[in-house]
Coordinates of C-alpha atoms in Angstrom, one line a residue:
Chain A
X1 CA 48.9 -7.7 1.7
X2 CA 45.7 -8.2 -0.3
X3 CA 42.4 -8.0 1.3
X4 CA 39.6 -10.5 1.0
X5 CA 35.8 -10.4 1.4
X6 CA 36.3 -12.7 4.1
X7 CA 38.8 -10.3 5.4
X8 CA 36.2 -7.5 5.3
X9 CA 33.0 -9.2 6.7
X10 CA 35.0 -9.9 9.7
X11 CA 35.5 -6.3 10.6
X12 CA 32.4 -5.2 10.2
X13 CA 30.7 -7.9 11.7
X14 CA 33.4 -7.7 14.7
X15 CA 31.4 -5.3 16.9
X16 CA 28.5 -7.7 17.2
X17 CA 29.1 -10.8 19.6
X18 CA 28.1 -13.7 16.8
X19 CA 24.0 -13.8 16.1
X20 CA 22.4 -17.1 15.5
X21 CA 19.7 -17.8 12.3
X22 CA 21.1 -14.3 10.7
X23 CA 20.3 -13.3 7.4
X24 CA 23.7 -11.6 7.0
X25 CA 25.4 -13.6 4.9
X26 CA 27.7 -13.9 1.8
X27 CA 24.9 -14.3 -1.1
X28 CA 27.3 -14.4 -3.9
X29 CA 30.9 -14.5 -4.7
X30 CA 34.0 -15.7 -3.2
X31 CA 35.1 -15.3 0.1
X32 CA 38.6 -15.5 -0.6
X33 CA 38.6 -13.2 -3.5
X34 CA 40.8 -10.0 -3.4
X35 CA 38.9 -6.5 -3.0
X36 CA 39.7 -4.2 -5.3
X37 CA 36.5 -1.7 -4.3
X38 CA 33.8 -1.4 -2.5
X39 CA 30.2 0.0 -2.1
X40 CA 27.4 0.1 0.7
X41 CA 23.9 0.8 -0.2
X42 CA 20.7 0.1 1.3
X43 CA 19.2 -2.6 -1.2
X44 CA 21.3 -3.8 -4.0
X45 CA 18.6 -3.2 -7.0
X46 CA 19.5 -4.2 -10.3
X47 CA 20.5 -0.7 -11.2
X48 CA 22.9 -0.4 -7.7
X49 CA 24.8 -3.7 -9.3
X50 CA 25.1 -2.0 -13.0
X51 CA 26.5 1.0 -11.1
X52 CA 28.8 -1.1 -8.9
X53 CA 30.2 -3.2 -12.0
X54 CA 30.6 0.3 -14.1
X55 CA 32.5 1.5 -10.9
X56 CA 34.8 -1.8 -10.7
X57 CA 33.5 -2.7 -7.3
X58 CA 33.8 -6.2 -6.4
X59 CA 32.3 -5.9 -3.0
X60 CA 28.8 -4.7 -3.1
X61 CA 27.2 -4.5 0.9
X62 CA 23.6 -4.4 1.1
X63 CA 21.2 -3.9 4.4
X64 CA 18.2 -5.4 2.6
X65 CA 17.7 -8.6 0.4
X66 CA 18.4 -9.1 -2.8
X67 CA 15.2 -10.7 -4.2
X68 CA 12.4 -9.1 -2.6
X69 CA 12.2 -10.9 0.9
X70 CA 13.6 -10.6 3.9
X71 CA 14.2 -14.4 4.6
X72 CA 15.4 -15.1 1.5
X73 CA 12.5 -17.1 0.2
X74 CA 13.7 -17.3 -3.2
X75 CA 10.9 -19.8 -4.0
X76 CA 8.4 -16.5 -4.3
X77 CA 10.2 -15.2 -7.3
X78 CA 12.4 -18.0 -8.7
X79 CA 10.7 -18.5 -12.1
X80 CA 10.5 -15.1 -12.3
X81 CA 12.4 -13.3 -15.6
X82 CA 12.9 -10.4 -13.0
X83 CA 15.0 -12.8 -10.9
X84 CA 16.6 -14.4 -13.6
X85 CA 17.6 -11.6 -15.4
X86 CA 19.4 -9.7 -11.9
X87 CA 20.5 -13.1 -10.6
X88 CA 22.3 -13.5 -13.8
X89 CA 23.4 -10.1 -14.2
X90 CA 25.7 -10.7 -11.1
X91 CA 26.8 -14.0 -11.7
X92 CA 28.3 -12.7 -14.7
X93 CA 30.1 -9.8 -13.1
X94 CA 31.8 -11.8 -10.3
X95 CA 31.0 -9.6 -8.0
X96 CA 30.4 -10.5 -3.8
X97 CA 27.4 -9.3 -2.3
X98 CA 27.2 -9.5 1.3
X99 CA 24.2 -7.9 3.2
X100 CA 24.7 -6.8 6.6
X101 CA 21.0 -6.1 8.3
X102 CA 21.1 -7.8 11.8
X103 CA 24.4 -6.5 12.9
X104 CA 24.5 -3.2 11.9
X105 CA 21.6 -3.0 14.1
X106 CA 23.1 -4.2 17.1
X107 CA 26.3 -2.1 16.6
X108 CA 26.1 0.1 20.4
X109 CA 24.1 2.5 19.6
X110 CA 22.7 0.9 16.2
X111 CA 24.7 1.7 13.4
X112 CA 21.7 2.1 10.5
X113 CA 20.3 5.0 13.7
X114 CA 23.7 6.7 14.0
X115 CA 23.8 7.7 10.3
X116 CA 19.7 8.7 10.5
X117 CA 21.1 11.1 13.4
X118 CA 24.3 12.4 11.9
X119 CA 22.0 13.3 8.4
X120 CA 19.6 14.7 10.4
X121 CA 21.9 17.1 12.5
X122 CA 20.1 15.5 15.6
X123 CA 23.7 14.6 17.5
X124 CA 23.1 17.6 19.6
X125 CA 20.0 16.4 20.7
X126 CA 19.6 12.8 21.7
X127 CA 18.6 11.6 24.9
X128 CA 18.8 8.0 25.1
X129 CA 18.9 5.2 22.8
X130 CA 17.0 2.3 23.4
X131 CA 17.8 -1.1 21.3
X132 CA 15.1 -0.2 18.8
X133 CA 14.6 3.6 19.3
X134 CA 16.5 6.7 19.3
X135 CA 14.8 9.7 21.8
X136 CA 15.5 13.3 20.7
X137 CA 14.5 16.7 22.2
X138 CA 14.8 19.6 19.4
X139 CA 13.8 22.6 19.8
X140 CA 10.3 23.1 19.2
X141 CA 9.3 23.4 16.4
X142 CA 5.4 22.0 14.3
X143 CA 4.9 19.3 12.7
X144 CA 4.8 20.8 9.1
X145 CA 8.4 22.4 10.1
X146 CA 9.5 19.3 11.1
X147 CA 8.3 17.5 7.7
X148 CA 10.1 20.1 5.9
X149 CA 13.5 19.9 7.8
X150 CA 13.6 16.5 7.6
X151 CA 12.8 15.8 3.8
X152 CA 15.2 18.7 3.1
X153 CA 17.9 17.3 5.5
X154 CA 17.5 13.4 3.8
X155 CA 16.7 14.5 0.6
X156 CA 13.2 13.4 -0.5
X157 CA 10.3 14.6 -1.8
X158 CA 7.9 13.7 0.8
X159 CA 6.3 12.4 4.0
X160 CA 3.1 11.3 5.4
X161 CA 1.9 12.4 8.5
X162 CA -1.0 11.8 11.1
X163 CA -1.9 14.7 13.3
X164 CA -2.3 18.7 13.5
X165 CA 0.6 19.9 11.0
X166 CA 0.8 23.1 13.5
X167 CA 0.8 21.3 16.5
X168 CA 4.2 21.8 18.3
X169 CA 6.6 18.9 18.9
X170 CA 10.1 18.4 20.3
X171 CA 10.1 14.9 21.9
X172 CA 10.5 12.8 19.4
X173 CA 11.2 9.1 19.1
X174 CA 12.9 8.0 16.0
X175 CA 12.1 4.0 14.5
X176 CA 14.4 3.4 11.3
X177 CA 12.7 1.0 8.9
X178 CA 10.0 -1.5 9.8
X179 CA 9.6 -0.6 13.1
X180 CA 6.4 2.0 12.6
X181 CA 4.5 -0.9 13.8
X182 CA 2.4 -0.9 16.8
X183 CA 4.2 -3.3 19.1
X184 CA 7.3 -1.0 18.9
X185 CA 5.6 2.4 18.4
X186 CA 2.4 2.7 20.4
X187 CA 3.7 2.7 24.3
X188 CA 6.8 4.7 23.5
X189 CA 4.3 7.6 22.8
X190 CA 3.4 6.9 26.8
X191 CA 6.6 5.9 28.2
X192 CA 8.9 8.7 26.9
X193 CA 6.1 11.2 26.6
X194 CA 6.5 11.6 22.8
X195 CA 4.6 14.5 20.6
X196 CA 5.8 12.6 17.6
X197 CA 7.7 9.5 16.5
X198 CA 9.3 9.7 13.0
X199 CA 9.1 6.1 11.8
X200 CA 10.3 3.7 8.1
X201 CA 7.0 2.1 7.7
X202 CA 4.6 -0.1 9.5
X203 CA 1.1 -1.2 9.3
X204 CA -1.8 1.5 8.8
X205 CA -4.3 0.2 11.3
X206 CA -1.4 0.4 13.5
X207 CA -0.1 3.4 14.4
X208 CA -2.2 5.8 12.2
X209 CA -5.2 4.7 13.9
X210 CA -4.0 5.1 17.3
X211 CA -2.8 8.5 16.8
X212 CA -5.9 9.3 14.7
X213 CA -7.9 8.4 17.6
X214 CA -5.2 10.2 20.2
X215 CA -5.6 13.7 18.2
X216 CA -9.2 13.2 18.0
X217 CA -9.6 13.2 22.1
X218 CA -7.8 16.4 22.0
X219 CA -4.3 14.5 22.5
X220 CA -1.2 16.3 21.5
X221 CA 0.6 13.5 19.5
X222 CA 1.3 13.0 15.5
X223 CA 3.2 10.0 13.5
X224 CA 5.7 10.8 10.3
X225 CA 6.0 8.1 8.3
X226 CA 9.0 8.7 5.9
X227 CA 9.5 5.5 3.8
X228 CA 11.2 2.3 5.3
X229 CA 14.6 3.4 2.8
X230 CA 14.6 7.2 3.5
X231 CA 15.1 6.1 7.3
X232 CA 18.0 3.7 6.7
X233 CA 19.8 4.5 4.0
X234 CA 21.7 6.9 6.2
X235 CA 23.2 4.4 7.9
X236 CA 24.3 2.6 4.9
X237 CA 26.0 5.7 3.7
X238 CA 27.5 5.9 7.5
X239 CA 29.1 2.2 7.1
X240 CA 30.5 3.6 4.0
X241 CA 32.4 6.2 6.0
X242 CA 33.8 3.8 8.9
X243 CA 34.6 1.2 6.5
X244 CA 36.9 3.3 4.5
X245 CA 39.0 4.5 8.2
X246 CA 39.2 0.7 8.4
X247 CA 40.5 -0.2 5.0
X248 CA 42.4 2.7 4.0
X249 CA 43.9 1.4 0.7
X250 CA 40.7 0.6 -0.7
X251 CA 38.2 2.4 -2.7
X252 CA 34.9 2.9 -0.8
X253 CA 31.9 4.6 -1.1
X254 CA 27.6 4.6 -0.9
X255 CA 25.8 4.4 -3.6
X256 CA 22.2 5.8 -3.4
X257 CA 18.8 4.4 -5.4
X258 CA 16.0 7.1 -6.1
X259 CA 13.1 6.9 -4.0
X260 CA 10.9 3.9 -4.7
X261 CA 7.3 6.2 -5.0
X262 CA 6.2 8.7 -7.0
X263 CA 2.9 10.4 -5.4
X264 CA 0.2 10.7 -8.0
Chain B
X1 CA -40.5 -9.2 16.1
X2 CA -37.4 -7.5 17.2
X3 CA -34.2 -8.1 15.8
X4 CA -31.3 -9.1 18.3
X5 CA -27.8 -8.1 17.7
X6 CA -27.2 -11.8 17.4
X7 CA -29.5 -12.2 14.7
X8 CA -27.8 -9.7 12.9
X9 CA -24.6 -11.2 13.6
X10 CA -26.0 -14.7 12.2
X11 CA -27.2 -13.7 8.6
X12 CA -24.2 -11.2 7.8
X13 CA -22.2 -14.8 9.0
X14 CA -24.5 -17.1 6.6
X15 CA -23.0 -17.4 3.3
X16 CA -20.0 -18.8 4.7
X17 CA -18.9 -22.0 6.2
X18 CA -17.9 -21.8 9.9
X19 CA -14.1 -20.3 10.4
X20 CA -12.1 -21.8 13.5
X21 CA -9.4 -19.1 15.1
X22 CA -11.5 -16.1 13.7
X23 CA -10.9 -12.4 14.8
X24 CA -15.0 -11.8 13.7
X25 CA -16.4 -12.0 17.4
X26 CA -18.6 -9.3 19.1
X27 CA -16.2 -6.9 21.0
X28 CA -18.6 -4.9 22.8
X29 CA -22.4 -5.1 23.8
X30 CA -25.3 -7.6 24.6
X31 CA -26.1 -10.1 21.8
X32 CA -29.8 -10.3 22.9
X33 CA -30.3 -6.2 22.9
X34 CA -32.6 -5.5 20.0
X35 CA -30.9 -3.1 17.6
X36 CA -31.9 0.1 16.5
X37 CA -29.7 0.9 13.9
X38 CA -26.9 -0.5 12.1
X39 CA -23.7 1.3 11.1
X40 CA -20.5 -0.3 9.0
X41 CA -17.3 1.5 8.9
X42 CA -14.1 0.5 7.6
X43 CA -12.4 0.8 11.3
X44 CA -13.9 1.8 14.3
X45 CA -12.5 5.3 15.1
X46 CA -13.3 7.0 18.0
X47 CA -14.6 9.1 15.7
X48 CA -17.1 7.4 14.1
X49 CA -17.9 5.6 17.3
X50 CA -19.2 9.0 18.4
X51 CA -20.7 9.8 15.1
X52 CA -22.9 6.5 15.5
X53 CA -23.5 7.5 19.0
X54 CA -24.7 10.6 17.7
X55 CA -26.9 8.7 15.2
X56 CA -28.6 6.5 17.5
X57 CA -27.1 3.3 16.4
X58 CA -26.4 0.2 19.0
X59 CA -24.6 -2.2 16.2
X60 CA -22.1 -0.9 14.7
X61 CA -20.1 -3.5 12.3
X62 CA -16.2 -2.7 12.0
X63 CA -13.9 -4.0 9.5
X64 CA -10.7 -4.2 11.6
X65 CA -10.0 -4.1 15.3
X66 CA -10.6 -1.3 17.6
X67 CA -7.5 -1.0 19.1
X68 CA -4.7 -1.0 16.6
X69 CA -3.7 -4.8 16.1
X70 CA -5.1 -7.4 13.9
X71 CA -5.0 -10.4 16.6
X72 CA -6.9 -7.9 19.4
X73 CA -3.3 -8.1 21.4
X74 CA -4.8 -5.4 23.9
X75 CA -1.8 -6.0 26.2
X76 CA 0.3 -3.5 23.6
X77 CA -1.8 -0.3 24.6
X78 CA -4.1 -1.3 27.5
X79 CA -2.7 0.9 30.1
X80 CA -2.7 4.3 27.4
X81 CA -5.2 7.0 28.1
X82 CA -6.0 6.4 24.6
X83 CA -7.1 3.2 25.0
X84 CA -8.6 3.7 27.9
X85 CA -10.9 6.8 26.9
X86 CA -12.1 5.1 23.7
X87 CA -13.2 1.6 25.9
X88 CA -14.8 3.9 28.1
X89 CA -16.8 5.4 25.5
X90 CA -17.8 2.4 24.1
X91 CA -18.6 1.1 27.3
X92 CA -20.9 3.9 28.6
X93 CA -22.6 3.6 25.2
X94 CA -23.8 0.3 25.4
X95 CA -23.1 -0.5 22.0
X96 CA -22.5 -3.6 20.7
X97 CA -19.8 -3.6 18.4
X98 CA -19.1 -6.5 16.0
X99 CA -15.9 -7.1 13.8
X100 CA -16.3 -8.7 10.1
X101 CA -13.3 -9.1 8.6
X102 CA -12.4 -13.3 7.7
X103 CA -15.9 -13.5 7.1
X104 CA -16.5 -11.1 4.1
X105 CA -13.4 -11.7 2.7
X106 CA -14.4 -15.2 2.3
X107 CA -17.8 -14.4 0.7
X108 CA -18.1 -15.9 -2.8
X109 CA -16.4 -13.6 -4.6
X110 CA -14.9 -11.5 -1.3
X111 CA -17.3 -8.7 -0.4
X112 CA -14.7 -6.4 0.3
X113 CA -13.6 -7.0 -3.1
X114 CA -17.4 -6.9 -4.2
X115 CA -17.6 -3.3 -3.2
X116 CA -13.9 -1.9 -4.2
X117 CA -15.4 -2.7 -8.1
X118 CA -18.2 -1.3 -7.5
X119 CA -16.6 1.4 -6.9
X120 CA -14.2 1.8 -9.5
X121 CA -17.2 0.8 -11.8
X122 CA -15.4 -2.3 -13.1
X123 CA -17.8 -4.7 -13.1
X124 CA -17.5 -5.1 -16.8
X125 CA -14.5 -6.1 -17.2
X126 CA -13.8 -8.6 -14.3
X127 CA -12.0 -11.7 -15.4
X128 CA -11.5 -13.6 -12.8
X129 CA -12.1 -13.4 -8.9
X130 CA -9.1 -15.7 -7.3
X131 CA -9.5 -16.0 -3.3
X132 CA -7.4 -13.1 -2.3
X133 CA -7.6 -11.2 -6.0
X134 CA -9.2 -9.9 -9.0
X135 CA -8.3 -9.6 -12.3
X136 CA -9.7 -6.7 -14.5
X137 CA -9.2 -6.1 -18.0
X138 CA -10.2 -2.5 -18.5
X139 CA -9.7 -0.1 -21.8
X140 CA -6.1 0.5 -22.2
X141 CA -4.9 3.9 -19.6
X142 CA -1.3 5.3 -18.9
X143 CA -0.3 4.9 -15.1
X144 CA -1.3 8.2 -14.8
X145 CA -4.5 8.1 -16.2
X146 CA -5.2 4.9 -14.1
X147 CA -4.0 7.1 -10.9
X148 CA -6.4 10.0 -11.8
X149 CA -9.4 7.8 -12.8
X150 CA -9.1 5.6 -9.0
X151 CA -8.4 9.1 -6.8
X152 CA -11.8 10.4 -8.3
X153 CA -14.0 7.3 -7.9
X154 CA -12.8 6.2 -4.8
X155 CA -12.4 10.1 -3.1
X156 CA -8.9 10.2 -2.5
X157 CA -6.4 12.7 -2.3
X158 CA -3.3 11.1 -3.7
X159 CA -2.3 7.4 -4.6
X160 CA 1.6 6.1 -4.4
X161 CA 3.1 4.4 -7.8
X162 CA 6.1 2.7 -9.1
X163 CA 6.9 2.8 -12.7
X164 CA 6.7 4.6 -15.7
X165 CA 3.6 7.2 -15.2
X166 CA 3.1 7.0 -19.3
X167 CA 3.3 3.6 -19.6
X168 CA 0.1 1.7 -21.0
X169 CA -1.8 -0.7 -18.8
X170 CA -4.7 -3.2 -19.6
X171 CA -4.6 -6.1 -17.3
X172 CA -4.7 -4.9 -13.8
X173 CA -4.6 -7.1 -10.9
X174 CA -6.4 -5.9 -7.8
X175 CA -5.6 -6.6 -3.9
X176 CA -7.4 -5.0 -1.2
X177 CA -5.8 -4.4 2.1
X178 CA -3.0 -5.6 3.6
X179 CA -2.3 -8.3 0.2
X180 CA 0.4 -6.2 -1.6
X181 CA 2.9 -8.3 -0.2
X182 CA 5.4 -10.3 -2.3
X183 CA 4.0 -14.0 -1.5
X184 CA 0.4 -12.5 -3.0
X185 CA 1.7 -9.9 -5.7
X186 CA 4.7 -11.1 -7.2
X187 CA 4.0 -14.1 -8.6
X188 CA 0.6 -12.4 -9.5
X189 CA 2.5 -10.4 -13.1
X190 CA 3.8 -13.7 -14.4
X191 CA 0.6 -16.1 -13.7
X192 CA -1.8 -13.3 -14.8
X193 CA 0.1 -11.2 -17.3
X194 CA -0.8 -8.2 -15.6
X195 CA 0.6 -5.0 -16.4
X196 CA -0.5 -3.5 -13.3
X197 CA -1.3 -4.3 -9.1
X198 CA -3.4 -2.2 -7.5
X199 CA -2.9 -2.9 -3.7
X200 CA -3.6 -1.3 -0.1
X201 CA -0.5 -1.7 1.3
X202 CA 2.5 -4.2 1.5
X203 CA 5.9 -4.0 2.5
X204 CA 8.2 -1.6 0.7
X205 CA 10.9 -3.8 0.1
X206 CA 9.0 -6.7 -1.3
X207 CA 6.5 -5.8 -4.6
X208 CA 7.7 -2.1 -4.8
X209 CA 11.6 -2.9 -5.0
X210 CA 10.4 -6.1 -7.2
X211 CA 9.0 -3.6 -9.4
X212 CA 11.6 -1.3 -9.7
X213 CA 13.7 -4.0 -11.2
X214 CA 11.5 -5.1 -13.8
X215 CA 11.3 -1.3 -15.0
X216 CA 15.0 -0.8 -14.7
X217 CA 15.3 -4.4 -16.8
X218 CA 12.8 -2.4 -19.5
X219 CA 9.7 -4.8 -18.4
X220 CA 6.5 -2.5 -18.6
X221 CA 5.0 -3.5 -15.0
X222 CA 3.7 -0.9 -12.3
X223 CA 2.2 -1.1 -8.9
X224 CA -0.3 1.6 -7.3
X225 CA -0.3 1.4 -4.0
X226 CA -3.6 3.3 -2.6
X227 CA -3.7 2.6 1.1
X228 CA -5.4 -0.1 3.2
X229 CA -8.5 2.1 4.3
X230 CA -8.8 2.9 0.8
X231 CA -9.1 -0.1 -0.8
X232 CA -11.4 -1.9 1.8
X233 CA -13.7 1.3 3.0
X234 CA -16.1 0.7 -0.5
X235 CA -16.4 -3.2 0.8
X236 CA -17.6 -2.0 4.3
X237 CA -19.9 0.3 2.4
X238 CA -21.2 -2.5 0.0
X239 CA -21.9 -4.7 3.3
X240 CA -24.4 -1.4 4.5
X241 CA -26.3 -1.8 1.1
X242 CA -26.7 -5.4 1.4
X243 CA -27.7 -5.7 4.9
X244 CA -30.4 -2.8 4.1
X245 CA -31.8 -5.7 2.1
X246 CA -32.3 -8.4 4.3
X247 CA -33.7 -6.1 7.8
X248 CA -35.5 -4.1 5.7
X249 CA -37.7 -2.4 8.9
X250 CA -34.1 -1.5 10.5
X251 CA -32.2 2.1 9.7
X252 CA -29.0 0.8 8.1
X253 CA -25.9 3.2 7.2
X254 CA -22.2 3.5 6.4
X255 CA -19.9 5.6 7.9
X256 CA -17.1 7.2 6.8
X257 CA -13.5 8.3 7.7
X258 CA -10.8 10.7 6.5
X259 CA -7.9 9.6 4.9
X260 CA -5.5 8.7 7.4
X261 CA -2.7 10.8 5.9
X262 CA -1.8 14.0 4.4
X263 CA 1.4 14.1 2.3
X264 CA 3.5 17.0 3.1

């Protein structure tokens, strides 16, 4: 029996009891339309579509938005050629894009955290998740070890970091994506008695300053800042896996961007 | 006569109409004490708290907000020893400590703004000042050359970019601080033909990922990302050489902080 998109945003939504004002929606394509393959990544760019069509996927999942914004406020960039030209681009192909971002994260424990684990080897070593944070004790190890295990482990080229680079750590609390900012960050440090929390992104005069300002009275804390896509991209390529135990007769499979810096 | 804290606090406010809702209020201190000396700093560390301490200054003027939030929500760290060893210094001080930050951007053109072209010596070849960014027209660069030429004048170790490194730029659109977000950048490339932003920070899946489309689609665009300290420190210094000018009989200095990263 043929599969539809409709068919597979069910099951992967399934796990999640339904969420209210979601941005996970179908942004284009048909619902009804028959999968023939299927690719996760963690933000559709115009070259993840070229690669998807080239790979006769008709099912493109994304985590982030298409254009930009993470509400969809398509009015930012409509009379844009950029827009034009990738909106156009996948009108043409056909193809259904469907971005899953709220759910994944409410999967129990969060889904886009479970592949950050799993590609970090850090299974072993977690203590507790929390809705928005993952706690881990490794062995100890300093912060510049840490910085190289984990750009070797996720593949990229670098990190920024707040703090002494020999300074020992092994609390850590891990924040995938946006959640580096204060509100989330800050009193976990206290609360689970961190030496380090390995974060997406988040506001400078956040975090930064208040472990600038920690290390500076002789505190032993530090903040890793490893990009908001390095952090969840993981779990897209995690989805991937699960998705293809769920839909055995159809071609699945990640597809990964480069990293969206180069440092100068 | 001497000068009060609150006479301070009223010329630096003058050239702007009053602002309802502001975050520019005196955070610490006695607005009749008579001040001593005057420091400006980017962000009041606890660093350069003690630095001024060490200086003999009793007003020191702070772009951003002590304690790691934009809206002074104190309730996110107010029970961490961080927090509470920093206020305590401050306290036992008896400084007074005043935040500028809706204030000077709104100068006419935005003294933050005012001082990041100083810096970069492009004075000559401002265009335009719009309320929240400048437009330069400088000799045509690469990327790179533009990356090299802004980590020398402005001191800093290493700037992040997207797009092609040997790709020409001329029309460069600047935004200090916390304005690389799509709503401000995006729509900036089109309106101004810029070939180039030149931001503090943003999110990184708004103007970066908007960028790496238009290079993908073969547009010549790029963004250089340089970090929010960074782009609003030579504003903070700026303020210093002004206010030199109108208290003349009053010591009057900038002080500095490190980078908040290090890129490993």
């Amino acid at each position: 029996m043929a599969i539809t998109v409709q068919n597979v945003i069910v099951k992967i939504m399934e796990p999640v009891d339904k969420i209210q004002n979601t941005v996970d929606t179908l942004k284009f394509g048909d619902p009804n339309m028959e999968v023939k393959g299927i690719a996760t990544t963690f933000m559709a760019t115009q070259q993840v579509i070229q690669q998807a069509i080239n790979l006769g996927i008709n099912l493109l999942i994304t985590h982030e938005g298409l254009f930009y914004s993470h509400m969809d406020q398509a009015e930012i960039v409509e009379e844009s050629p950029v827009y034009l030209e990738k909106r156009r681009l996948i009108e043409e192909s056909g193809m259904a894009i469907f971005r899953i971002h709220d759910y994944i994260h409410r999967y129990q424990p969060d889904g886009i955290m479970v592949g950050l684990i799993e590609a970090l080897g850090w299974n072993p070593y977690v203590e507790k998740n929390h809705p928005a944070s993952t706690i881990v004790k490794v062995p100890s190890m300093s912060l510049r070890e840490i910085a190289e295990y984990v750009k070797g482990k996720l593949g990229i080229e670098f990190v920024r970091a707040v703090g002494d680079l020999e300074g020992t750590c092994t609390r850590i609390g891990l924040l995938a994506g946006y959640r580096g900012g204060g509100a989330l960050s800050m009193p976990l440090y206290e609360k689970e008695e961190l030496d380090l929390i390995i974060s997406g992104e988040g506001p400078e005069w956040e975090t930064p300053e208040f472990i600038r300002d920690a290390v500076y009275q002789g505190k032993q804390k530090a903040l890793m800042v490893i990009g908001h896509a390095e952090s969840e991209a993981p779990g897209m390529k995690y989805l991937a896996e699960w998705i293809k135990t769920i839909f055995p007769g159809i071609p699945v499979q990640y597809i990964p961007e480069k990293p969206i810096f180069q440092v100068v």
